[in-house]
Amino acid sequence: MKIDLRKLAHSDTLPFSGTIDLSGEELYGAKPFQSPVVFSGEVTSHLDALRLTGEVKTTYHTCCARCLKPLEIPLSAEVDVVLSRNPSAEEEDDVFIVEGTEFEVEDVLVPALILQVDMIYLCREDCKGLCPSCGCDLNESVCSCGSKQVDPRMAVLAKLLEGNEGRQD
Ligand SMILES: [Zn+2]
Ligand SMILES: [Zn+2]
């Protein structure tokens, strides 16, 4: 959504709102933005300074990092930046450089939203995860693999050795 700053010639406040489709965006090997991204806010002009404030939110679709259960995480970001036409201000925090008289509001909001994403999510803090041997969900069932959790490559070796023992008998 383009914001045309020339409109601020007629009023001190320029409200905006809309949705962003990020369903094709990849993050950490998945496409987690399957829900619409909703935003609203305003650009205000005060004593020659332009300021953008607003909120952007969505539901983030991911999986528990341990048991792979699908999760829907409410995600939101508050944005409060100064809009500057001075390119050297870019190094400063909370400054967004505007070239010309208009800019895409997505360029301000989307990075702020993505900053709120954690690398991993868990369905609960003490999620027991999946059994590395049989793959069952250890939150829901107890498998016979028990504490004897073996590396899948070692499991192949163990099977071979078992076979040999069988022959010896
Ligand atoms: Zn889990
Ligand atoms: Zn198991």
Coordinates of N, CA and C and ligand atoms in Angstrom, one line a residue:
M1 N 0.8 -1.2 0.0 CA 0.0 0.0 0.0 C 0.9 1.2 0.0
K2 N 0.7 2.1 -1.0 CA 1.5 3.3 -1.1 C 0.9 4.4 -0.2
I3 N 1.8 5.0 0.5 CA 1.4 6.2 1.3 C 2.0 7.4 0.6
D4 N 1.1 8.3 0.3 CA 1.5 9.5 -0.4 C 1.5 10.7 0.6
L5 N 2.8 11.1 0.8 CA 3.0 12.1 1.9 C 2.5 13.5 1.5
R6 N 2.2 13.7 0.2 CA 1.7 15.0 -0.3 C 0.4 15.2 0.3
K7 N -0.3 14.2 0.7 CA -1.7 14.3 1.3 C -1.6 15.0 2.6
L8 N -0.4 15.0 3.2 CA -0.2 15.7 4.5 C -0.2 17.2 4.4
A9 N -0.3 17.7 3.2 CA -0.4 19.1 3.0 C -1.7 19.6 3.4
H10 N -2.7 18.7 3.4 CA -4.1 19.1 3.7 C -4.5 18.8 5.1
S11 N -3.8 17.9 5.8 CA -4.1 17.6 7.2 C -2.9 17.1 7.9
D12 N -2.9 17.1 9.2 CA -1.8 16.7 10.0 C -1.7 15.2 10.2
T13 N -2.7 14.5 9.9 CA -2.8 13.1 10.1 C -3.2 12.3 8.9
L14 N -2.5 11.2 8.6 CA -2.9 10.4 7.4 C -3.1 9.0 7.9
P15 N -4.3 8.6 8.2 CA -4.5 7.2 8.6 C -4.4 6.2 7.5
F16 N -4.0 5.0 7.9 CA -4.0 3.9 6.9 C -4.3 2.6 7.5
S17 N -4.8 1.7 6.7 CA -5.1 0.3 7.2 C -5.3 -0.6 6.0
G18 N -5.1 -1.9 6.2 CA -5.2 -2.8 5.1 C -4.7 -4.2 5.5
T19 N -4.5 -5.0 4.5 CA -4.0 -6.3 4.7 C -2.8 -6.6 3.7
I20 N -1.9 -7.4 4.2 CA -0.8 -7.8 3.3 C -0.8 -9.3 3.1
D21 N -0.6 -9.7 1.9 CA -0.6 -11.2 1.6 C 0.9 -11.6 1.6
L22 N 1.2 -12.4 2.7 CA 2.6 -12.9 2.8 C 2.6 -14.4 2.6
S23 N 1.5 -15.0 2.0 CA 1.4 -16.4 2.0 C 2.5 -17.1 1.2
G24 N 3.1 -16.4 0.3 CA 4.2 -16.9 -0.5 C 5.6 -16.8 0.1
E25 N 5.6 -16.1 1.2 CA 6.9 -15.8 1.8 C 7.5 -17.0 2.6
E26 N 8.7 -17.3 2.4 CA 9.4 -18.4 3.1 C 10.2 -17.9 4.3
L27 N 10.1 -18.6 5.4 CA 10.9 -18.3 6.5 C 11.2 -19.6 7.2
Y28 N 12.5 -19.8 7.5 CA 13.0 -21.1 8.1 C 12.5 -22.3 7.4
G29 N 12.5 -22.2 6.1 CA 12.1 -23.4 5.2 C 10.6 -23.7 5.2
A30 N 9.8 -22.8 5.7 CA 8.3 -23.0 5.6 C 7.7 -21.8 5.1
K31 N 6.4 -21.9 4.9 CA 5.6 -20.7 4.5 C 4.6 -20.4 5.6
P32 N 5.0 -19.7 6.6 CA 4.3 -19.6 7.9 C 3.2 -18.6 7.9
F33 N 3.1 -17.7 6.8 CA 2.1 -16.6 6.9 C 0.9 -17.0 6.0
Q34 N 0.2 -18.0 6.4 CA -1.0 -18.4 5.7 C -2.2 -17.6 6.0
S35 N -2.2 -16.9 7.2 CA -3.3 -16.1 7.6 C -3.0 -14.6 7.1
P36 N -4.1 -13.9 6.8 CA -3.8 -12.5 6.4 C -3.1 -11.7 7.4
V37 N -2.2 -10.8 7.0 CA -1.5 -9.9 7.9 C -2.3 -8.6 7.8
V38 N -2.8 -8.2 9.0 CA -3.7 -7.0 9.1 C -2.9 -5.8 9.7
F39 N -3.0 -4.7 9.2 CA -2.3 -3.5 9.7 C -3.2 -2.3 9.8
S40 N -2.8 -1.4 10.7 CA -3.5 -0.1 10.8 C -2.6 0.9 11.5
G41 N -2.7 2.2 11.2 CA -1.9 3.1 11.8 C -2.1 4.5 11.2
E42 N -1.1 5.4 11.5 CA -1.2 6.7 10.9 C 0.2 7.4 10.7
V43 N 0.2 8.3 9.8 CA 1.4 9.1 9.6 C 1.0 10.5 10.1
T44 N 1.8 11.0 11.0 CA 1.5 12.4 11.5 C 2.6 13.3 11.2
S45 N 2.2 14.5 11.0 CA 3.2 15.6 10.7 C 3.1 16.6 11.8
H46 N 4.3 16.8 12.5 CA 4.3 17.7 13.6 C 5.6 18.5 13.6
L47 N 5.6 19.7 13.5 CA 6.8 20.6 13.4 C 7.8 20.1 12.4
D48 N 7.4 19.8 11.2 CA 8.2 19.3 10.1 C 8.8 17.9 10.3
A49 N 8.4 17.2 11.3 CA 8.8 15.9 11.5 C 7.6 14.9 11.2
L50 N 8.0 13.9 10.4 CA 7.0 12.9 10.1 C 7.2 11.6 10.9
R51 N 6.1 11.2 11.5 CA 6.2 10.0 12.3 C 5.1 9.0 11.9
L52 N 5.5 7.7 11.9 CA 4.6 6.7 11.5 C 4.4 5.8 12.8
T53 N 3.1 5.6 13.2 CA 2.8 4.7 14.3 C 1.8 3.7 13.8
G54 N 1.8 2.5 14.3 CA 0.8 1.6 13.8 C 1.0 0.2 14.4
E55 N 0.2 -0.7 14.1 CA 0.2 -2.0 14.5 C 0.0 -3.0 13.4
V56 N 0.8 -4.1 13.4 CA 0.6 -5.1 12.4 C 0.5 -6.4 13.1
K57 N -0.5 -7.3 12.6 CA -0.6 -8.6 13.3 C -1.1 -9.6 12.4
T58 N -0.9 -10.9 12.8 CA -1.3 -12.0 12.0 C -1.3 -13.3 12.9
T59 N -1.6 -14.4 12.3 CA -1.5 -15.7 13.0 C -0.4 -16.4 12.3
Y60 N 0.7 -16.8 13.1 CA 1.8 -17.4 12.5 C 1.7 -18.9 12.6
H61 N 1.8 -19.6 11.4 CA 1.6 -21.1 11.4 C 2.9 -21.8 11.4
T62 N 3.1 -22.6 12.5 CA 4.3 -23.3 12.6 C 4.1 -24.7 13.3
C63 N 5.2 -25.4 13.6 CA 5.0 -26.7 14.3 C 5.9 -26.6 15.5
C64 N 5.5 -27.4 16.5 CA 6.3 -27.6 17.7 C 7.6 -28.2 17.3
A65 N 8.7 -27.6 17.7 CA 10.0 -28.0 17.3 C 10.4 -29.4 17.8
R66 N 9.6 -29.9 18.8 CA 10.0 -31.2 19.4 C 9.0 -32.3 18.9
C67 N 7.7 -32.0 18.9 CA 6.7 -33.1 18.5 C 6.1 -32.9 17.2
L68 N 6.4 -31.7 16.6 CA 5.9 -31.4 15.2 C 4.4 -31.1 15.1
K69 N 3.7 -31.0 16.3 CA 2.3 -30.7 16.3 C 2.1 -29.3 15.7
P70 N 1.1 -29.1 14.8 CA 0.9 -27.8 14.2 C 0.5 -26.7 15.3
L71 N 1.0 -25.6 15.2 CA 0.8 -24.5 16.2 C 0.3 -23.2 15.4
E72 N -0.6 -22.5 16.1 CA -1.0 -21.2 15.5 C -0.6 -20.1 16.6
I73 N 0.4 -19.3 16.2 CA 0.9 -18.3 17.2 C 0.4 -16.9 16.8
P74 N -0.3 -16.2 17.8 CA -0.6 -14.8 17.5 C 0.6 -14.0 17.5
L75 N 0.8 -13.2 16.4 CA 2.0 -12.5 16.3 C 1.6 -11.0 16.0
S76 N 2.2 -10.1 16.7 CA 1.9 -8.7 16.4 C 3.2 -7.8 16.7
A77 N 3.2 -6.7 16.1 CA 4.3 -5.7 16.3 C 3.7 -4.3 16.4
E78 N 4.2 -3.5 17.3 CA 3.9 -2.1 17.4 C 5.0 -1.4 16.6
V79 N 4.6 -0.5 15.8 CA 5.6 0.3 15.0 C 5.6 1.7 15.4
D80 N 6.7 2.3 15.6 CA 6.8 3.8 15.9 C 8.1 4.3 15.3
V81 N 8.1 4.8 14.1 CA 9.3 5.3 13.5 C 9.2 6.7 12.9
V82 N 10.3 7.3 12.8 CA 10.4 8.7 12.2 C 10.6 8.5 10.7
L83 N 9.9 9.2 9.9 CA 10.2 9.1 8.5 C 11.1 10.2 8.1
S84 N 12.2 9.9 7.5 CA 13.2 10.9 7.2 C 13.5 10.9 5.7
R85 N 13.8 12.1 5.2 CA 14.2 12.2 3.8 C 15.7 12.3 3.7
N86 N 16.4 12.2 4.8 CA 17.8 12.3 4.8 C 18.5 10.9 4.8
P87 N 19.1 10.5 3.7 CA 19.6 9.2 3.6 C 20.7 8.8 4.7
S88 N 21.4 9.8 5.2 CA 22.4 9.5 6.2 C 21.8 9.2 7.6
A89 N 20.5 9.4 7.7 CA 19.8 9.0 9.0 C 19.6 7.5 9.1
E90 N 19.9 6.8 8.0 CA 19.5 5.4 8.0 C 20.2 4.6 9.1
E91 N 21.3 5.0 9.6 CA 22.0 4.3 10.6 C 21.3 4.3 11.9
E92 N 20.4 5.3 12.1 CA 19.8 5.5 13.4 C 18.6 4.4 13.5
D93 N 18.4 4.1 14.8 CA 17.2 3.2 15.1 C 15.9 4.0 14.9
D94 N 14.9 3.2 14.5 CA 13.6 3.8 14.4 C 13.4 4.9 13.5
V95 N 14.3 4.9 12.4 CA 14.1 5.8 11.3 C 13.9 5.1 10.0
F96 N 13.0 5.5 9.2 CA 12.8 4.9 7.9 C 13.0 6.0 6.9
I97 N 13.9 5.7 5.9 CA 14.2 6.7 4.9 C 13.2 6.6 3.8
V98 N 12.6 7.8 3.5 CA 11.7 7.9 2.4 C 12.3 8.6 1.2
E99 N 12.3 8.0 0.1 CA 12.9 8.7 -1.1 C 11.7 9.3 -1.9
G100 N 11.7 10.5 -2.1 CA 10.5 11.1 -2.8 C 9.4 11.4 -1.9
T101 N 8.2 11.3 -2.5 CA 7.0 11.8 -1.7 C 6.1 10.6 -1.3
E102 N 6.5 9.4 -1.7 CA 5.6 8.2 -1.3 C 6.5 7.0 -1.0
F103 N 5.9 6.1 -0.3 CA 6.6 4.9 0.1 C 5.6 3.8 0.3
E104 N 6.1 2.5 0.3 CA 5.3 1.4 0.6 C 5.2 1.1 2.1
V105 N 4.1 1.1 2.7 CA 4.0 1.0 4.1 C 4.4 -0.4 4.5
E106 N 4.3 -1.4 3.6 CA 4.7 -2.8 3.9 C 6.2 -2.8 4.2
D107 N 7.0 -1.9 3.6 CA 8.4 -1.9 3.8 C 8.8 -1.6 5.3
V108 N 7.9 -0.9 5.9 CA 8.1 -0.5 7.3 C 7.6 -1.6 8.2
L109 N 6.4 -2.1 7.9 CA 5.6 -3.0 8.8 C 6.1 -4.5 8.7
V110 N 6.5 -5.0 7.5 CA 6.8 -6.4 7.4 C 8.1 -6.7 8.2
P111 N 9.2 -5.9 8.1 CA 10.4 -6.3 8.9 C 10.1 -6.2 10.4
A112 N 9.2 -5.3 10.8 CA 8.9 -5.2 12.2 C 8.2 -6.5 12.7
L113 N 7.3 -7.0 11.8 CA 6.6 -8.2 12.2 C 7.5 -9.4 12.2
I114 N 8.4 -9.5 11.3 CA 9.3 -10.7 11.2 C 10.3 -10.7 12.3
L115 N 10.6 -9.5 12.9 CA 11.4 -9.4 14.1 C 10.8 -10.1 15.3
Q116 N 9.5 -10.2 15.3 CA 8.8 -10.8 16.4 C 8.8 -12.4 16.3
V117 N 9.3 -12.9 15.2 CA 9.2 -14.4 15.1 C 10.4 -15.0 15.8
D118 N 10.1 -16.0 16.6 CA 11.2 -16.8 17.2 C 11.7 -17.9 16.3
M119 N 12.9 -18.3 16.5 CA 13.5 -19.4 15.7 C 12.7 -20.7 15.9
I120 N 12.3 -21.0 17.1 CA 11.5 -22.2 17.4 C 10.4 -22.0 18.3
Y121 N 9.4 -22.8 18.2 CA 8.2 -22.7 19.1 C 8.0 -24.1 19.6
L122 N 7.5 -24.2 20.9 CA 7.1 -25.5 21.5 C 5.7 -25.5 21.8
C123 N 5.0 -26.6 21.7 CA 3.6 -26.7 22.0 C 3.4 -26.4 23.5
R124 N 4.4 -26.8 24.3 CA 4.4 -26.5 25.7 C 5.8 -26.6 26.2
E125 N 6.2 -25.9 27.3 CA 7.6 -25.9 27.7 C 8.2 -27.2 27.9
D126 N 7.4 -28.2 28.5 CA 7.9 -29.5 28.8 C 7.5 -30.5 27.8
C127 N 7.3 -30.1 26.5 CA 7.0 -31.1 25.5 C 8.0 -32.2 25.5
K128 N 7.6 -33.4 25.5 CA 8.5 -34.6 25.5 C 9.0 -34.9 24.1
G129 N 8.4 -34.4 23.1 CA 8.8 -34.7 21.8 C 8.5 -36.1 21.3
L130 N 9.1 -36.5 20.2 CA 8.9 -37.8 19.6 C 10.0 -38.8 20.0
C131 N 9.6 -40.0 20.1 CA 10.6 -41.1 20.3 C 11.5 -41.2 19.1
P132 N 12.8 -41.1 19.3 CA 13.7 -41.1 18.2 C 13.8 -42.5 17.5
S133 N 13.3 -43.5 18.2 CA 13.3 -44.9 17.6 C 12.0 -45.2 16.8
C134 N 10.9 -45.0 17.4 CA 9.6 -45.4 16.7 C 8.8 -44.2 16.2
G135 N 9.2 -43.0 16.7 CA 8.5 -41.8 16.2 C 7.2 -41.5 16.9
C136 N 6.8 -42.2 17.9 CA 5.5 -41.9 18.6 C 5.6 -40.7 19.4
D137 N 4.5 -40.0 19.6 CA 4.4 -38.8 20.4 C 4.5 -39.1 21.9
L138 N 5.6 -38.8 22.5 CA 5.8 -39.2 23.9 C 4.9 -38.4 24.9
N139 N 4.2 -37.4 24.4 CA 3.3 -36.7 25.3 C 2.0 -37.5 25.4
E140 N 1.7 -38.3 24.4 CA 0.5 -39.0 24.3 C 0.6 -40.5 24.7
S141 N 1.7 -41.1 24.4 CA 1.8 -42.5 24.6 C 3.2 -42.8 25.1
V142 N 3.3 -44.0 25.7 CA 4.6 -44.5 26.2 C 5.0 -45.7 25.3
C143 N 6.1 -45.6 24.6 CA 6.4 -46.7 23.7 C 7.3 -47.7 24.4
S144 N 7.5 -48.9 23.8 CA 8.3 -49.9 24.4 C 9.8 -49.7 24.2
C145 N 10.1 -48.7 23.4 CA 11.5 -48.3 23.3 C 12.1 -47.9 24.6
G146 N 11.3 -47.3 25.5 CA 11.7 -46.9 26.8 C 12.9 -46.0 26.8
S147 N 13.8 -46.2 27.7 CA 14.9 -45.3 27.8 C 16.0 -45.7 26.9
K148 N 15.8 -46.9 26.3 CA 16.9 -47.4 25.4 C 16.7 -46.7 24.1
Q149 N 17.0 -45.4 24.0 CA 16.8 -44.7 22.8 C 18.1 -44.7 22.0
V150 N 18.0 -45.4 20.9 CA 19.2 -45.6 20.1 C 19.2 -44.7 18.8
D151 N 20.3 -44.4 18.4 CA 20.5 -43.7 17.1 C 20.0 -44.6 16.0
P152 N 19.2 -44.1 15.1 CA 18.7 -44.9 14.0 C 19.8 -45.7 13.3
R153 N 21.0 -45.1 13.1 CA 22.0 -45.9 12.4 C 22.5 -47.0 13.3
M154 N 22.5 -46.8 14.6 CA 22.9 -47.9 15.5 C 21.9 -48.9 15.6
A155 N 20.6 -48.6 15.4 CA 19.5 -49.5 15.4 C 19.7 -50.6 14.4
V156 N 20.2 -50.2 13.2 CA 20.5 -51.1 12.1 C 21.6 -52.1 12.5
L157 N 22.6 -51.6 13.2 CA 23.7 -52.4 13.6 C 23.2 -53.4 14.7
A158 N 22.4 -52.9 15.6 CA 21.9 -53.7 16.7 C 21.1 -54.9 16.1
K159 N 20.3 -54.6 15.1 CA 19.5 -55.7 14.4 C 20.4 -56.7 13.9
L160 N 21.5 -56.3 13.2 CA 22.4 -57.3 12.6 C 23.0 -58.2 13.7
L161 N 23.4 -57.5 14.8 CA 24.0 -58.2 15.9 C 23.1 -59.2 16.5
E162 N 21.8 -58.8 16.6 CA 20.7 -59.7 17.1 C 20.6 -60.9 16.3
G163 N 20.7 -60.7 15.0 CA 20.6 -61.8 14.0 C 21.7 -62.8 14.2
N164 N 22.9 -62.3 14.4 CA 24.0 -63.1 14.6 C 23.9 -64.0 15.9
E165 N 23.4 -63.3 17.0 CA 23.2 -64.0 18.2 C 22.2 -65.2 18.0
G166 N 21.2 -64.9 17.2 CA 20.2 -65.9 17.0 C 20.8 -67.1 16.3
R167 N 21.7 -66.9 15.4 CA 22.3 -68.0 14.7 C 23.2 -68.9 15.6
Q168 N 23.9 -68.1 16.6 CA 24.8 -68.8 17.5 C 23.9 -69.8 18.4
D169 N 22.7 -69.3 18.7 CA 21.9 -70.2 19.6 C 21.5 -71.4 18.7
Ligands
ZN1 ZN 5.4 -30.5 21.2
ZN2 ZN 9.5 -45.5 20.7

